[in-house]
Amino acid sequence: MFADELRRVYRRPRNLVILLLVAVVPVLLGVVVKVGGGPRHGGGPPFFAEITQNAVFLPVAALASMEALILPLSVAIVSGDALAGDAANGSLRYLLVRKLGRVSVLNAKAVSALVFTLTIAAVIAGVGLVLGFILFPGGQLITLSGQAVSTLTGVFDVVLAALLVGVSMFSVAMVGLAVSSLTSSSLAAASIALTVAIACEVISAIPQLSAIRPALLSNYWGSYVDLFRSPMVLGGVFKDLLEQAGWSALFYAIAVITFSRRDILT
Amino acid sequence: MPSALAVTGVTKRLSGSMVVDGVSLEVPEGSVFGFLGPNGAGKTTTIRMLLGLVRPDSGSVELLGARGSKIRSVLPRVGALIEGPGYVPYLSARDNLSRLLAAEGVRRRDRAAAVEAAIERVGLGSAAGKAVGRYSLGMRQRLGLAGALLRDRDLYILDEPTNGLDPSGMREVRRLIQELAASGKTVFVSTHLLSEAEQFCSHVAFMSQGRLVASGSREELRREFPAEVVLRVSPETAVLSRLGIRVVEADAAWARVAVPEDGLPSAVSELVAGGVSIYGFEGGQRSLEDIFVAEVGEGFDVR
């Protein structure tokens, strides 16, 4: 079932367009910076100023620029479609009158959504890395701590960063899945998941609400930056992983409970 | 005869309105059971409850001897078409059918033969690799049937199987149902087309506005609703109502009245004695539609 669900996700034209569009961002970013020159140091999102210095900063800058909106949006669209899409086209009822049962179907869809989430991050990092090496110098790079490390270490850091940014979206994916288990409208599910993600980001910008900030699912989204220090600072990374695990587990549980009880009328 | 399917006092309320109201029915093994009723009578909701898609508010369902949470364990023995086909539009017929087998726990390498056989059986061979979104209504319906026929089942639950099919497609479906029945399978088929049910059902049940209004084997219904003869007579309404004769329709020139076949001689002499002129006879066996009208008091149309 899992393989078949993956096939459904990766054949969905809408999802392929998402992969194509997220691939365009590092291309755009690389070309613009190459032609127009990067911002002065300290300007723009994290790593923008460093793009011209070394190839490996292009994928990181691309991930950084997309983490606030485009990534949660893409993930919300895919995960919101997980159950609602099949409910809308009518195939969900046929899957559920078979032996496998509701929770197994839900699991296949949950894992597929997470795999696709990682794919999105991988596409951005992959395209960014390849283009980075075409447009910008390779060789040793200077980490945020000011030390020089080898290119290979830099590439390794990019892979880790992409993985971390992907995992950071898991909570959004599970919110999408939970809402998707309640509706036959993918659009509604995607919108609500995106709204939750953005609400978290907005709340974290309000100083008076700083007390609840650590509980927000977006609170440690910036932690990948610490991977580019030497040695790496992993406190924020672990907090992010914990945050993602907690929220994902909660919304997965909600999805299981609502989906196993719901009347399937479409 | 043991029953393949038994429903006892099942009730379901959906968004405030009673969709299924205390329905009880029993489908004997090996029967072709017509589940009849106009659109909106509650047939599909009942079928969804049979298959565990919708939870009844009260009452119980027994499917192939299993109840409650055990129903899932007998689902592999049930082929179903539920309220039309439902497929992922951007996948091919083959991939869609393969996905259904995946939900049955069939390994990928064991799926191809079953998929191809089902595709052949419903005549979709040439279009099987095409994305289902580009199928016509009739082709989708065929694919829906292919899904129900994907494996050898003991019970087939087919909701409106001839929807969207052309006359030759309808004939094929009728033949298919007869084949299934001939091989000893139980077929539970819902339809709003009574003429269709006349042709292949051994048992029928009528639904109207969420309630079961009549059910039984065709034999039982024939006994319960004996044949009637319809007479074309002059419209002496006062005499007709004094004699207690049922008027089917009447206008200024004619009246059509129905009398039981075995009471025909006495009815005729009473009518003649009352001064009613008789112009013609039609008649014999009562159709399913007549039975529905007699039971519900109105025509078989959408309300």
PDB file of C-alpha atoms in Angstrom, chain A residues 1 3-5 7-8 11-13 81 86 89-91 93-102 109 260-266, chain B residues 12 48 51-55 72 75 78 80-91 95 98-100 102-104 108 111 153:
ATOM      1  CA  MET A   1       0.000   0.000   0.000  1.00  0.00           C
ATOM      2  CA  ALA A   3       4.450   1.969  -2.550  1.00  0.00           C
ATOM      3  CA  ASP A   4       1.105   2.536  -4.238  1.00  0.00           C
ATOM      4  CA  GLU A   5       0.457   5.605  -2.159  1.00  0.00           C
ATOM      5  CA  ARG A   7       3.050   6.392  -6.698  1.00  0.00           C
ATOM      6  CA  ARG A   8      -0.184   8.350  -6.266  1.00  0.00           C
ATOM      7  CA  ARG A  11       2.183  11.053 -10.180  1.00  0.00           C
ATOM      8  CA  ARG A  12      -0.146  13.806  -9.062  1.00  0.00           C
ATOM      9  CA  PRO A  13       0.412  16.577 -11.592  1.00  0.00           C
ATOM     10  CA  ASP A  81      -4.543  16.282  -0.252  1.00  0.00           C
ATOM     11  CA  ASP A  86      -9.110  10.504  -2.363  1.00  0.00           C
ATOM     12  CA  ASN A  89     -12.392  11.546  -6.187  1.00  0.00           C
ATOM     13  CA  GLY A  90     -14.235   8.708  -4.462  1.00  0.00           C
ATOM     14  CA  SER A  91     -11.381   6.217  -4.290  1.00  0.00           C
ATOM     15  CA  ARG A  93     -14.276   4.446   0.073  1.00  0.00           C
ATOM     16  CA  TYR A  94     -12.912   1.673  -2.120  1.00  0.00           C
ATOM     17  CA  LEU A  95      -9.649   1.541  -0.183  1.00  0.00           C
ATOM     18  CA  LEU A  96     -11.561   1.380   3.081  1.00  0.00           C
ATOM     19  CA  VAL A  97     -13.817  -1.529   2.183  1.00  0.00           C
ATOM     20  CA  ARG A  98     -10.783  -3.745   1.866  1.00  0.00           C
ATOM     21  CA  LYS A  99      -8.942  -5.765   4.438  1.00  0.00           C
ATOM     22  CA  LEU A 100      -6.219  -3.263   5.211  1.00  0.00           C
ATOM     23  CA  GLY A 101      -8.320  -1.025   7.442  1.00  0.00           C
ATOM     24  CA  ARG A 102      -8.399   2.653   8.089  1.00  0.00           C
ATOM     25  CA  LYS A 109      -0.647   8.372   3.490  1.00  0.00           C
ATOM     26  CA  SER A 260     -11.178   5.804  12.408  1.00  0.00           C
ATOM     27  CA  ARG A 261     -14.488   7.164  13.656  1.00  0.00           C
ATOM     28  CA  ARG A 262     -15.609   9.244  10.738  1.00  0.00           C
ATOM     29  CA  ASP A 263     -18.533   8.341   8.472  1.00  0.00           C
ATOM     30  CA  ILE A 264     -17.263   8.102   4.916  1.00  0.00           C
ATOM     31  CA  LEU A 265     -19.961   9.712   2.828  1.00  0.00           C
ATOM     32  CA  THR A 266     -18.024  10.499  -0.338  1.00  0.00           C
TER      33      THR A 266
ATOM     34  CA  LYS B  12     -28.954   6.560  10.537  1.00  0.00           C
ATOM     35  CA  ARG B  48     -22.320   2.221   3.204  1.00  0.00           C
ATOM     36  CA  LEU B  51     -19.594  -2.133   4.354  1.00  0.00           C
ATOM     37  CA  GLY B  52     -18.592  -0.312   7.526  1.00  0.00           C
ATOM     38  CA  LEU B  53     -18.080   3.059   5.859  1.00  0.00           C
ATOM     39  CA  VAL B  54     -20.848   4.623   7.904  1.00  0.00           C
ATOM     40  CA  ARG B  55     -21.585   3.745  11.506  1.00  0.00           C
ATOM     41  CA  ARG B  72     -13.301  -6.148   8.225  1.00  0.00           C
ATOM     42  CA  LEU B  75     -14.397  -7.772   3.424  1.00  0.00           C
ATOM     43  CA  VAL B  78     -17.058  -8.961  -0.788  1.00  0.00           C
ATOM     44  CA  ALA B  80     -18.352  -3.724  -4.083  1.00  0.00           C
ATOM     45  CA  LEU B  81     -19.432  -0.913  -6.335  1.00  0.00           C
ATOM     46  CA  ILE B  82     -20.504   1.920  -4.058  1.00  0.00           C
ATOM     47  CA  GLU B  83     -22.356   4.932  -5.427  1.00  0.00           C
ATOM     48  CA  GLY B  84     -20.527   4.873  -8.707  1.00  0.00           C
ATOM     49  CA  PRO B  85     -16.875   4.328  -9.438  1.00  0.00           C
ATOM     50  CA  GLY B  86     -14.251   6.258  -7.488  1.00  0.00           C
ATOM     51  CA  TYR B  87     -10.774   6.415  -8.935  1.00  0.00           C
ATOM     52  CA  VAL B  88      -7.669   8.533  -8.888  1.00  0.00           C
ATOM     53  CA  PRO B  89      -8.063  10.492 -12.123  1.00  0.00           C
ATOM     54  CA  TYR B  90      -4.365  10.902 -12.927  1.00  0.00           C
ATOM     55  CA  LEU B  91      -3.550   7.200 -12.617  1.00  0.00           C
ATOM     56  CA  ASP B  95      -2.604   1.452 -11.486  1.00  0.00           C
ATOM     57  CA  SER B  98      -3.498  -2.436  -8.549  1.00  0.00           C
ATOM     58  CA  ARG B  99      -3.985   0.067  -5.742  1.00  0.00           C
ATOM     59  CA  LEU B 100      -7.184  -1.695  -4.689  1.00  0.00           C
ATOM     60  CA  ALA B 102      -2.645  -3.266  -2.458  1.00  0.00           C
ATOM     61  CA  ALA B 103      -5.353  -2.387   0.052  1.00  0.00           C
ATOM     62  CA  GLU B 104      -6.111  -6.109   0.204  1.00  0.00           C
ATOM     63  CA  ARG B 108       2.782  -6.265  -6.423  1.00  0.00           C
ATOM     64  CA  ARG B 111      -1.426  -8.426  -9.007  1.00  0.00           C
ATOM     65  CA  ARG B 153     -15.879 -13.055  -4.127  1.00  0.00           C
TER      66      ARG B 153
END
